Coordinates of C-alpha atoms and ligand atoms in Angstrom, one line a residue:
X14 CA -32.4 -19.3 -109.9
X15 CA -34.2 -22.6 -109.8
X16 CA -35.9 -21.9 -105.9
X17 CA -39.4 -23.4 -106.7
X18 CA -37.8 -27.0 -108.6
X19 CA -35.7 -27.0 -105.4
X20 CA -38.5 -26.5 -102.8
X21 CA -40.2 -29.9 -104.1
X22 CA -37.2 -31.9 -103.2
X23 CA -36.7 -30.2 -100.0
X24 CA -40.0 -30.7 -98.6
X25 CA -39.6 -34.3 -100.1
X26 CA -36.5 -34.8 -98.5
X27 CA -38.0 -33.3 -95.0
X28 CA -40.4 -35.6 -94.9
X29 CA -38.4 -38.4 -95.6
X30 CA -36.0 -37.6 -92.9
X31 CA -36.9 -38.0 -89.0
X32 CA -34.5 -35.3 -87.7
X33 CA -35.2 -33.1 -90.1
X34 CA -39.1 -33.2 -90.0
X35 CA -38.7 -32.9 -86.1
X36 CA -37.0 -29.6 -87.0
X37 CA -39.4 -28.6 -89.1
X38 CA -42.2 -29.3 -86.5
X39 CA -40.8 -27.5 -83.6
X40 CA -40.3 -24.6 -86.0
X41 CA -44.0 -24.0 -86.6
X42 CA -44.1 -24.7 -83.1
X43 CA -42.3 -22.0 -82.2
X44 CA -42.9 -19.5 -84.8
X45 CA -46.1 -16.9 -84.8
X46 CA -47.6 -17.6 -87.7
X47 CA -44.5 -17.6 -89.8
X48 CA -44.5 -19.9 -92.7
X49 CA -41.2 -21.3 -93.5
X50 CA -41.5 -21.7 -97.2
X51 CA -38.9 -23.9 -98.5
X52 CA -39.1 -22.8 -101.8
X53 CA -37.1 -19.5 -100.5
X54 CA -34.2 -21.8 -100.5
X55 CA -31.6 -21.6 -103.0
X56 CA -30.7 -24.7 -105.4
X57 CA -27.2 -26.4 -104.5
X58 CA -26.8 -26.6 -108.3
X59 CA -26.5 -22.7 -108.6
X60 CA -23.7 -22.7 -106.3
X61 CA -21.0 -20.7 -107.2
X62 CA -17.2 -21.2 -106.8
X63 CA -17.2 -17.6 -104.9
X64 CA -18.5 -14.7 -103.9
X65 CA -17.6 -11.2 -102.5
X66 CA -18.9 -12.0 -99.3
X67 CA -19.7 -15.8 -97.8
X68 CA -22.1 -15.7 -94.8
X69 CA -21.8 -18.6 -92.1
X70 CA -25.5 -19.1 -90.5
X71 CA -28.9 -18.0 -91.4
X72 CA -30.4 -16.4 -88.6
X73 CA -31.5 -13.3 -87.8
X74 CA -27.8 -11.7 -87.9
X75 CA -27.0 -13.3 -90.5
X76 CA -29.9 -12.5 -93.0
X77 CA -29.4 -8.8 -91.9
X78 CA -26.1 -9.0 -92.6
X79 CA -26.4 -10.2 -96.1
X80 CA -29.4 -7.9 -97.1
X81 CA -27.4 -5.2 -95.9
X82 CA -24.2 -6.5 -97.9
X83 CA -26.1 -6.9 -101.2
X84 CA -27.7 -3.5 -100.8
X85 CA -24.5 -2.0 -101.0
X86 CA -23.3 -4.0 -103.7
X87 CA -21.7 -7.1 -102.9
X88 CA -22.5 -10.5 -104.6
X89 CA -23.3 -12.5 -101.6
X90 CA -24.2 -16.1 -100.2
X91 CA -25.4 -17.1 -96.7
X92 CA -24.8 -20.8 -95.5
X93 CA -27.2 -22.9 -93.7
X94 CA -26.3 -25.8 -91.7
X95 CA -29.8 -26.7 -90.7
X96 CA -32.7 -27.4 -93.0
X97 CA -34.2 -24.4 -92.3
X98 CA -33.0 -21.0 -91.6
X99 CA -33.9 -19.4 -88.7
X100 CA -32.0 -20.5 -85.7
X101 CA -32.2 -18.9 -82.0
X102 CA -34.0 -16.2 -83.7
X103 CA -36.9 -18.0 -84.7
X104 CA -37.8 -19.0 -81.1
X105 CA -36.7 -15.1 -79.8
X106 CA -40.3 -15.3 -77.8
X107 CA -39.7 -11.7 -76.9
X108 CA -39.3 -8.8 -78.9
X109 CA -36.5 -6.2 -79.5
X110 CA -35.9 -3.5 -77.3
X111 CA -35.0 0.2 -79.1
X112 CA -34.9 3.9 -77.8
X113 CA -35.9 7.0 -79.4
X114 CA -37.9 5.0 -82.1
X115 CA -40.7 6.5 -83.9
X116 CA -42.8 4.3 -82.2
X117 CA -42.0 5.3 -78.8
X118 CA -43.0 8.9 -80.1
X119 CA -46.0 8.1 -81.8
X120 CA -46.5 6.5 -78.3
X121 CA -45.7 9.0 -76.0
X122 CA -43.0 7.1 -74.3
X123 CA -40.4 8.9 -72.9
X124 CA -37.2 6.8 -74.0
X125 CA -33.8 8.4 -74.4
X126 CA -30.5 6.0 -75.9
X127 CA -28.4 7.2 -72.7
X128 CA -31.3 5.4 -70.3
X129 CA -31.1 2.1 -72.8
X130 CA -27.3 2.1 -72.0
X131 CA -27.7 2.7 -68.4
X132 CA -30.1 0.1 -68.0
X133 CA -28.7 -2.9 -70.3
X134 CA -25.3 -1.8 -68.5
X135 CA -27.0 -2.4 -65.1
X136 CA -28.3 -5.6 -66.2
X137 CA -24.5 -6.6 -67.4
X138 CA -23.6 -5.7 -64.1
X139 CA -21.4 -3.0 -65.9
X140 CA -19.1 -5.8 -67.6
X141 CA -20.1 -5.0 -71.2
X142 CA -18.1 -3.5 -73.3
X143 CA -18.9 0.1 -73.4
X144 CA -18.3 1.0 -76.8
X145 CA -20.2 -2.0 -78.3
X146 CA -23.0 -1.5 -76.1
X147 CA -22.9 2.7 -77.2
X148 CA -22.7 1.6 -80.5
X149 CA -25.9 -0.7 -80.2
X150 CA -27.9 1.4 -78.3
X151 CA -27.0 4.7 -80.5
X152 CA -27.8 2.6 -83.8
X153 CA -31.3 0.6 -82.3
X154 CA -34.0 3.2 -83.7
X155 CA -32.1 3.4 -87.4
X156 CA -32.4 -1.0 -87.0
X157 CA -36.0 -0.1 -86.3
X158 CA -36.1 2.4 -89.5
X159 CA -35.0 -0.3 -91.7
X160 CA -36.9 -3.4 -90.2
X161 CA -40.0 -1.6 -91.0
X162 CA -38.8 -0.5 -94.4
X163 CA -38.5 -3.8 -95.9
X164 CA -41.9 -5.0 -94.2
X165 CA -41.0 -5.6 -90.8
X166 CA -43.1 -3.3 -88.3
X167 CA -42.1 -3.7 -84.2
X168 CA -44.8 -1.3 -83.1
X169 CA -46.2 -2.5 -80.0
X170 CA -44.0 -1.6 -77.6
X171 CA -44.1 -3.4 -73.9
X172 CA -42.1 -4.0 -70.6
X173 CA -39.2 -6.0 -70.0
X174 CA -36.9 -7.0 -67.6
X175 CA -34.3 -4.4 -66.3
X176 CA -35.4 -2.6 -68.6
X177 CA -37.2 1.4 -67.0
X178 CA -39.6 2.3 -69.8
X179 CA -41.7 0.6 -72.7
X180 CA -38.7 0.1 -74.7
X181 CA -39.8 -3.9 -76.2
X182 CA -40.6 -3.5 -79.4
X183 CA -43.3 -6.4 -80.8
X184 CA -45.1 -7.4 -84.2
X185 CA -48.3 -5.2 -83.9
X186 CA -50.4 -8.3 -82.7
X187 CA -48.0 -8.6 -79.8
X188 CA -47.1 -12.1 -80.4
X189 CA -43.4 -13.0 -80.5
X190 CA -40.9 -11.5 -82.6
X191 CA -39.0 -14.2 -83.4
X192 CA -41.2 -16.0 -86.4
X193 CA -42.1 -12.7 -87.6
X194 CA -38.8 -11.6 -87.8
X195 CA -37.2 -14.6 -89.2
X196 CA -40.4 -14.8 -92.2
X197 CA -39.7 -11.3 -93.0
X198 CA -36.4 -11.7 -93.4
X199 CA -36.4 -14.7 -95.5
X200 CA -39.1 -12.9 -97.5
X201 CA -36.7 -10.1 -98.4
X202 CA -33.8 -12.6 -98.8
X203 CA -36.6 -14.7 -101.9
X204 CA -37.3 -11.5 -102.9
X205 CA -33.9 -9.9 -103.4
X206 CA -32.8 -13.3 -104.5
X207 CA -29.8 -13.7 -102.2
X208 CA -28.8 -17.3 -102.6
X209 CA -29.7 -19.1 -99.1
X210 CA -28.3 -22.4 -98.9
X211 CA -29.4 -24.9 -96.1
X212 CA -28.2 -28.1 -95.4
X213 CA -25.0 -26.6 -96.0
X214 CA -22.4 -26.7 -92.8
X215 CA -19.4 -24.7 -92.8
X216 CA -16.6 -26.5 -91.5
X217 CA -13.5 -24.6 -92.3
X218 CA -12.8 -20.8 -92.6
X219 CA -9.3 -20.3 -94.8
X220 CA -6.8 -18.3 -95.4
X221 CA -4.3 -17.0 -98.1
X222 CA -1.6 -14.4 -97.6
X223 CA -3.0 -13.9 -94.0
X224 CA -6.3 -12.7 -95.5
X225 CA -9.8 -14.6 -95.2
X226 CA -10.1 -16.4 -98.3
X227 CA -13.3 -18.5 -98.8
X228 CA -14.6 -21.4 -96.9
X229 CA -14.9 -25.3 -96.6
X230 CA -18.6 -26.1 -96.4
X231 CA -20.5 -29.2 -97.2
X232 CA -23.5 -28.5 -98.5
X233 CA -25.9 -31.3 -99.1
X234 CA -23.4 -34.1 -97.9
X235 CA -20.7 -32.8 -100.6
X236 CA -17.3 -30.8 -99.8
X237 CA -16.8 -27.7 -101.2
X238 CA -14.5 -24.7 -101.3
X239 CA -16.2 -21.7 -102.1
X240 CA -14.1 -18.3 -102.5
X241 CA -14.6 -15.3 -101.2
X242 CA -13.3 -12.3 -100.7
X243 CA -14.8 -11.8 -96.2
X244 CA -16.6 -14.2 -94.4
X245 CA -19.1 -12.6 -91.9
X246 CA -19.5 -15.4 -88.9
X247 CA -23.1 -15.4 -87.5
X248 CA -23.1 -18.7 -86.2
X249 CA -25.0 -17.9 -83.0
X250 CA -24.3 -19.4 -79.8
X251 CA -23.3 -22.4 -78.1
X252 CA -26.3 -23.0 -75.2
X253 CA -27.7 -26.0 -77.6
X254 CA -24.1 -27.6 -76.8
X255 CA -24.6 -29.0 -73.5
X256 CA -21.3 -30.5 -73.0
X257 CA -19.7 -27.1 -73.9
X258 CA -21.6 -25.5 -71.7
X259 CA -21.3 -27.7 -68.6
X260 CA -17.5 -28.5 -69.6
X261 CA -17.2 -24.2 -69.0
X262 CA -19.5 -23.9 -66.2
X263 CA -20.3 -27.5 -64.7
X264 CA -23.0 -26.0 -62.3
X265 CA -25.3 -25.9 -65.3
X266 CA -25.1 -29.9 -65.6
X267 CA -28.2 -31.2 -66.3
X268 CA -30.2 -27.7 -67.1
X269 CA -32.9 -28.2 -69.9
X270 CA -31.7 -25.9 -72.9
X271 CA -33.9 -24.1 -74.9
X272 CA -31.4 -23.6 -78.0
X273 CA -32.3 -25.1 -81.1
X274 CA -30.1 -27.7 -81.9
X275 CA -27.9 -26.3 -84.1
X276 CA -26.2 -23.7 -81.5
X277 CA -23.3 -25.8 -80.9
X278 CA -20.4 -23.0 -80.9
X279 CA -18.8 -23.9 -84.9
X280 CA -18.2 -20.2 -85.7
X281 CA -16.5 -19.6 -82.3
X282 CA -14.1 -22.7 -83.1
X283 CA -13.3 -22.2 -86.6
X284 CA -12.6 -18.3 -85.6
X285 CA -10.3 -19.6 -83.2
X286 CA -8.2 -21.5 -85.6
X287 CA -7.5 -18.6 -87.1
X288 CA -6.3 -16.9 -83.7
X289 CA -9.2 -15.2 -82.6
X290 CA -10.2 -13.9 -79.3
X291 CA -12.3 -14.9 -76.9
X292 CA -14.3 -13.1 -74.4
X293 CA -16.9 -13.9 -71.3
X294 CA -17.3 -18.0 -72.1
X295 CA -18.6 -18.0 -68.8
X296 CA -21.0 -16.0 -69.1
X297 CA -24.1 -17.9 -69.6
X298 CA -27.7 -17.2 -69.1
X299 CA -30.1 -19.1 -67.6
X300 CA -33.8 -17.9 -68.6
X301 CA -35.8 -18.4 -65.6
X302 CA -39.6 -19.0 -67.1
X303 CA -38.7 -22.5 -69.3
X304 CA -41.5 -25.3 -69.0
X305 CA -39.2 -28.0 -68.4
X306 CA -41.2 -30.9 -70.5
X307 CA -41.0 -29.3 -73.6
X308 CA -37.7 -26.4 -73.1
X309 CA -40.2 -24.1 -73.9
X310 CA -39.5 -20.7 -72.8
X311 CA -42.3 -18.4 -71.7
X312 CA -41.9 -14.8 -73.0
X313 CA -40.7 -12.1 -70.6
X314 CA -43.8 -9.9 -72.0
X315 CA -46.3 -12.2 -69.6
X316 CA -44.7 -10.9 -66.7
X317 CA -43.9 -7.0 -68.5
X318 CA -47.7 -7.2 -69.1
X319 CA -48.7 -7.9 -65.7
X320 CA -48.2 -11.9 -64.9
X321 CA -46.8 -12.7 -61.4
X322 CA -45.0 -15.4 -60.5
X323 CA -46.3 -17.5 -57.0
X324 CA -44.5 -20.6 -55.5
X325 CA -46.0 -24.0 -54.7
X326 CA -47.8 -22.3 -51.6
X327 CA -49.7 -19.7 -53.3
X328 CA -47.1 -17.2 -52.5
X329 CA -45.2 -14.2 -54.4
X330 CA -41.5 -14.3 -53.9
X331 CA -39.8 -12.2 -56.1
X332 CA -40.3 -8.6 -58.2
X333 CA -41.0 -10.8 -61.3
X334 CA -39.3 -7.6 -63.4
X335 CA -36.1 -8.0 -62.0
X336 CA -33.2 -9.1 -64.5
X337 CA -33.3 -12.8 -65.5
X338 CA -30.5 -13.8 -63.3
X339 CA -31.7 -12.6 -59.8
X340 CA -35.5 -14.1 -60.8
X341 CA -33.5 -17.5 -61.7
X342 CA -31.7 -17.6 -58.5
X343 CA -34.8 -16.8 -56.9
X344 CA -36.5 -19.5 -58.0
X345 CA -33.7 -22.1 -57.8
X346 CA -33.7 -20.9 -54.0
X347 CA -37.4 -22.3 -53.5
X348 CA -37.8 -25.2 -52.0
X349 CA -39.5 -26.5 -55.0
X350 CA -37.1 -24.8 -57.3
X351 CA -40.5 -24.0 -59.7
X352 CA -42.6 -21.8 -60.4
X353 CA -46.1 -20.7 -61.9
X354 CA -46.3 -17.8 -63.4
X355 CA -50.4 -16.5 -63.4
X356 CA -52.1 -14.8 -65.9
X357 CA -55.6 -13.6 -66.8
X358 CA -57.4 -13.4 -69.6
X359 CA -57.0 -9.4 -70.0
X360 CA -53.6 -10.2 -70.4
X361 CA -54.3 -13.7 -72.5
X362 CA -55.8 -11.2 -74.8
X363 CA -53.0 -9.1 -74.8
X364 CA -49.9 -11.4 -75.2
X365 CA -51.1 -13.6 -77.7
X366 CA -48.1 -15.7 -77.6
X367 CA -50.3 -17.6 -74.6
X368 CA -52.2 -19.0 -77.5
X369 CA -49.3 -20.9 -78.2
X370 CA -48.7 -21.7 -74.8
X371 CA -51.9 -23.0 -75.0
X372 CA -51.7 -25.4 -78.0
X373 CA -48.5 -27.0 -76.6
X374 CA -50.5 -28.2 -74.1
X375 CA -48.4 -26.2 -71.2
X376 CA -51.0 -24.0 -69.5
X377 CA -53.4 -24.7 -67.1
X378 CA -56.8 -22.9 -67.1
X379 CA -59.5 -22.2 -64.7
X380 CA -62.9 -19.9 -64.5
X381 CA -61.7 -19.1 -60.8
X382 CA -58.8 -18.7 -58.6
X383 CA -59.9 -21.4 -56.4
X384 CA -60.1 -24.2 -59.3
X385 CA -56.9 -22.8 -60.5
X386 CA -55.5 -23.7 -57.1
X387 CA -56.9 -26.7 -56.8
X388 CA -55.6 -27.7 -60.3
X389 CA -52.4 -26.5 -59.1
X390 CA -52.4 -28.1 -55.6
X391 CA -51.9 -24.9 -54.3
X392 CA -53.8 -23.9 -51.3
X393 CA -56.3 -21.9 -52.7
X394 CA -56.7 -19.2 -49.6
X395 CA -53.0 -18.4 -50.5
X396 CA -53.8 -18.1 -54.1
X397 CA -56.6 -15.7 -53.4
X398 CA -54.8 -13.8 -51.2
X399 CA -51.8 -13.3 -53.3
X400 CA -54.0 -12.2 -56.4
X401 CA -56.0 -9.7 -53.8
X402 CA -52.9 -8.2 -52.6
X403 CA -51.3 -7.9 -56.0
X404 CA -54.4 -6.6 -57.4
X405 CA -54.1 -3.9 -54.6
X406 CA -50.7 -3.1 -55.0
X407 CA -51.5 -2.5 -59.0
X408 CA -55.0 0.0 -58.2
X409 CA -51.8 1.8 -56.0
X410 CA -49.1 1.5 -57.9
X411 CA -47.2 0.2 -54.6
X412 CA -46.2 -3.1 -54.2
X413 CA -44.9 -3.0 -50.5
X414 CA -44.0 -6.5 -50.9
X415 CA -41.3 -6.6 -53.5
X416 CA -40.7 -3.2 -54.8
X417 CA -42.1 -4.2 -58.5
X418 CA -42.3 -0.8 -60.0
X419 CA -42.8 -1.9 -64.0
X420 CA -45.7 -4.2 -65.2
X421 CA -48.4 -2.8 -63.5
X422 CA -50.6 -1.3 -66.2
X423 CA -53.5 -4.0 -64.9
X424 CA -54.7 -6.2 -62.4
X425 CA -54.9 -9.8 -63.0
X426 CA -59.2 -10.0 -62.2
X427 CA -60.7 -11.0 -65.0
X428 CA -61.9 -14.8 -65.5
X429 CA -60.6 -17.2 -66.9
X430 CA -57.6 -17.6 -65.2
X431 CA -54.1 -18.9 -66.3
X432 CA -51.0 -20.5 -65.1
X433 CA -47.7 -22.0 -66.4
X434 CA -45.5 -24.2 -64.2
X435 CA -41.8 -23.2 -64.9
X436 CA -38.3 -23.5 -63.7
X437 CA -35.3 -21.7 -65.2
X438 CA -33.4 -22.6 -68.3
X439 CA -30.5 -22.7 -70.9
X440 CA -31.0 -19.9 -72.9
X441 CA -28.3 -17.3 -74.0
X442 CA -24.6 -17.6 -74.4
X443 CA -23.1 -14.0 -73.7
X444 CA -19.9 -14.5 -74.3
X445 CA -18.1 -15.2 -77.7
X446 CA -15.9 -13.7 -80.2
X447 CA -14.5 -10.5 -79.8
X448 CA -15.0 -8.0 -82.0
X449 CA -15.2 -4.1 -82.4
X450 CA -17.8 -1.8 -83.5
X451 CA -17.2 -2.4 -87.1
X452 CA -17.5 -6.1 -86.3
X453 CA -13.9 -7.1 -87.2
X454 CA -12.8 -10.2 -85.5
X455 CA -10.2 -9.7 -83.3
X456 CA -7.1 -11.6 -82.2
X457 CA -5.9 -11.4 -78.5
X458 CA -3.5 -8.5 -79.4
X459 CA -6.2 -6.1 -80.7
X460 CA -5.2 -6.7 -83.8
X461 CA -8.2 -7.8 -86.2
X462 CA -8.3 -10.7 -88.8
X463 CA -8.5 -9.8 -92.3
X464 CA -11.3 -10.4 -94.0
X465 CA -13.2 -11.5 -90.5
X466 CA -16.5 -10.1 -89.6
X467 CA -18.8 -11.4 -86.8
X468 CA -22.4 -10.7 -85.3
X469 CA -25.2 -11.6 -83.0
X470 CA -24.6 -14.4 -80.5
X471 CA -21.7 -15.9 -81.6
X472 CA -19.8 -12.5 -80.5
X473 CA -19.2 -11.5 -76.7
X474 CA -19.6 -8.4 -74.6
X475 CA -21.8 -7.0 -75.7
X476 CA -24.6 -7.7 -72.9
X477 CA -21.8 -8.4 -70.0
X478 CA -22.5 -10.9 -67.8
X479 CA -26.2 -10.8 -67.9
X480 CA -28.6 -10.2 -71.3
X481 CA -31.6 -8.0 -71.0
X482 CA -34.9 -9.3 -72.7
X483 CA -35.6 -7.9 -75.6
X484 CA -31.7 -6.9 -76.5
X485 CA -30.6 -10.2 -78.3
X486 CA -32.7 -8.8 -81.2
X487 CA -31.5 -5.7 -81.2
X488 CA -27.9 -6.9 -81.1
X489 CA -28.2 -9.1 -84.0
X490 CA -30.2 -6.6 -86.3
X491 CA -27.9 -3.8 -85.7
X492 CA -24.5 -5.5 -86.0
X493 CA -25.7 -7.7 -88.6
X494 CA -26.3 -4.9 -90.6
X495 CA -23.0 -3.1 -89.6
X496 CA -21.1 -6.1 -90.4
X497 CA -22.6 -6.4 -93.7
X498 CA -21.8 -2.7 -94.2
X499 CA -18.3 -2.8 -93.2
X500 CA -17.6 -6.0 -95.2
X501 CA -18.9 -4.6 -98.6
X502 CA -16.8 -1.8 -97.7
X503 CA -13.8 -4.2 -97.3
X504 CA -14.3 -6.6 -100.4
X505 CA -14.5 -3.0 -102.4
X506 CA -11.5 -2.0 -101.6
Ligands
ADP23 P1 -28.1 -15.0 -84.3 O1 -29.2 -14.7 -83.3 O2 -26.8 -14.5 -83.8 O3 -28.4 -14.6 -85.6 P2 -29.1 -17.7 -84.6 O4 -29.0 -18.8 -83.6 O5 -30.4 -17.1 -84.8 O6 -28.0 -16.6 -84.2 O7 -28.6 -18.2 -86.0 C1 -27.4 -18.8 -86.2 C2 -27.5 -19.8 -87.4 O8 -26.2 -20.2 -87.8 C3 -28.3 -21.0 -87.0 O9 -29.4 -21.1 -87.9 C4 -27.3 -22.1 -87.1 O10 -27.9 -23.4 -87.5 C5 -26.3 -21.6 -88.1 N1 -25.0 -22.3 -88.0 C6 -24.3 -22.6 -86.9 N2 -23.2 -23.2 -87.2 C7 -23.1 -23.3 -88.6 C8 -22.2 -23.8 -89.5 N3 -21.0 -24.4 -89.1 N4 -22.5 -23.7 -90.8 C9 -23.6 -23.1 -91.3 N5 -24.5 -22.6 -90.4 C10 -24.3 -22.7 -89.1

């Protein structure tokens, strides 16, 4: 393959090209310290007229998908409609949440896959499906396993919301998964030389004989019809589509988003065409710590590490662990509708995606509480107050005020001082294709579509009506892999 003769007339290309150079910026924005390198790219010129396998989207679900595929044998291709790969993934500030990992053991956290399922089944306010969820929590150590045997180590393990134990699982520095994940990936992908094509929008999935038989995609502004024997759909979801979204829940009107832009809902449509199911389109989560200039979301870990969130007087007003929809509501019920979330440096130190914070130009610092507050226009008694009773509440591991019972590792006393103003967010479409545990797309009858395979956002169910931090990962890591198992199984047969 040509990659590196191709990289020079990418890069060229991005540069030459406003949209494309904004995407490019955001994504280094967003990414800890990944390097998108372009030259991992394949060359349209090598495109071939099919493959064993054709996957729609390159993000994380859909690179584990086709690593997964090849490694069992298949001759595969992923499709890229952006000009970089990446997606949702990339900006995943989080991490991914796993039980009975190595990790947790080398750890000494307790952790068992029956509490994962109880827990992301509480935060779905039981509406998941139960057998994708079993599936998913059973198979989250083994995704572990493998991330870390093609280079991709989750071993610092934190809090999240809803979720009863240090079950996140983070890039050892503890910055955010997402542009480790997504450079890792890609690095496999260069080196196993899986043909990556970007720029390359699928707009048609057909069919022969009532079987998947290739797709339409235009890839670098030309029309093609590439063969194939299964197409695995990892498309992501629709949150970056904000007439989607408010057409199907019109409450959300004018909500900041913080999907990249290319989450617009194509796999869910062209699944649909072929009589596929849909599941939970309601079902759509609103992140509640997104700075509202810039979309940009604020990772759960500042809170699972020990942030609080106070109000415009200084105040707490919530058990900042609680899942994302009751903290949402509880800030939209504010007055003020915002929020600041407080940190310290202990904790600057420790979730290092503040850095980033930082460079964006979103926090606001102070070497005391008072000039926090005063920077803040909050009155800085309050302020005090609040930090002296939390700090309390930590030293006892009570806090009478809210019931927080996760989080509370340490205080927030040491100087400087941080805060971020925020207000809830866009963030995760939960509902989507349905499929089963071996990822076969499925029609309204049960039935599934030959030759269909789908993972990661663009499916549905399996977080119910409310998505746990940290589970978005693991959903796309393990179903991406099973679907890229049980399509090489398929195309073999
Ligand atoms: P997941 O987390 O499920 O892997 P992501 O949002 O990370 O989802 O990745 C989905 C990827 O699919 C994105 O990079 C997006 O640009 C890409 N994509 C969406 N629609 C199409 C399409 N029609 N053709 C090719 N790629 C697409």
């Amino acid at each position: 393959m040509n990659l590196r003769k191709w990289a020079i007339g990418l890069i060229s290309t991005a540069l030459l090209s406003a949209p494309i150079t904004t995407a490019l910026a955001e994504e280094a924005d967003t990414t800890s310290g990944a390097s998108q390198t372009s030259e991992w790219y394949a060359d349209p010129a090598t495109l071939k007229e099919s493959y064993d396998i054709v996957i729609i989207g390159a993000g994380g679900g859909g690179m584990a998908a086709a690593i997964t595929a090849q490694e069992a044998g298949a001759d595969v291709a992923i499709f890229e409609k952006m000009p970089i790969a990446g997606g949702n993934t990339s900006k995943s500030s989080g991490g991914m949440n796993a039980s009975e990992t190595k990790f947790q053991k080398e750890q000494g956290i307790e952790d068992s896959n029956d509490l994962f399922y109880e827990d992301t089944l509480e935060g779905g306010k039981g509406t998941n499906d139960p057998e994708l969820l079993r599936y998913m929590v059973d198979h989250s150590a083994e995704a572990i396993d493998w991330l870390d045997s093609i280079g991709i180590t989750l071993n610092n393990i934190t809090f999240s919301g809803g979720a009863s134990v240090k079950r996140i699982h983070r890039p050892e520095d503890g910055s955010a998964v997402g542009g480790y994940l997504v450079e890792g990936l890609l690095r496999n992908i260069h080196e196993k030389e899986i043909p990556l094509f970007v720029n390359s929008e699928v707009t048609k999935i057909n069919e022969t004989d009532g079987r998947v038989s290739g797709v339409n995609v235009t890839v670098e502004g030309e029309e093609k019809t590439i063969n194939a024997k299964a197409v695995i759909i990892a498309t992501g979801g629709f949150g970056g589509n904000l007439e989607m979204v408010s057409e199907i829940k019109p409450e959300l009107e004018g909500f900041v988003t913080t999907n990249h832009e290319g989450a617009t809902g194509d796999g869910i449509r062209m699944a649909e065409e072929l009589g596929a199911a849909v599941v939970d389109m309601d079902q759509i989560q609103i992140h509640p710590t997104v700075e509202q200039s810039t979309s940009y979301l604020v990772t759960e870990s500042v809170r699972g590490d020990g942030g609080i969130l106070v109000n415009q007087q200084g105040e707490r007003f919530t058990d900042e662990l609680l899942t994302r929809d009751k903290v949402s509501a509880n800030i939209i019920a504010l007055p003020e509708k915002y929020a600041y979330i407080i940190a310290d440096q202990r904790l600057k130190e420790s979730v290092t995606a503040i850095n980033q914070y930082e460079e964006k130009g979103i926090v606001t610092k102070a070497e005391t509480i008072e000039e926090l507050a005063e920077k803040l226009e909050i009155p800085a008694e309050n302020l005090k107050a609040t930090l002296d009773t939390w700090n309390e509440a930590v030293k006892n591991q009570e806090d009478k005020d809210f019931g927080r019972t996760t989080g509370m590792e340490y205080d927030l006393s040491h100087a400087p001082y941080y805060a971020i103003k925020i207000a809830p967010g866009i963030h995760h479409t939960m509902g989507g294709l349905k499929i089963d545990t071996e990822t076969h797309v499925l029609r309204e009858d049960g039935t599934a579509i030959e030759g269909l395979f789908g993972a990661g956002e663009v499916t549905g169910q399996v977080h119910g009506s409310n998505r746990i931090g940290g589970n978005a990962v693991a959903d796309i890591i393990v179903f991406g892999r099973q679907a890229g198992n049980i399509a090489s199984e398929y195309v073999k047969q």
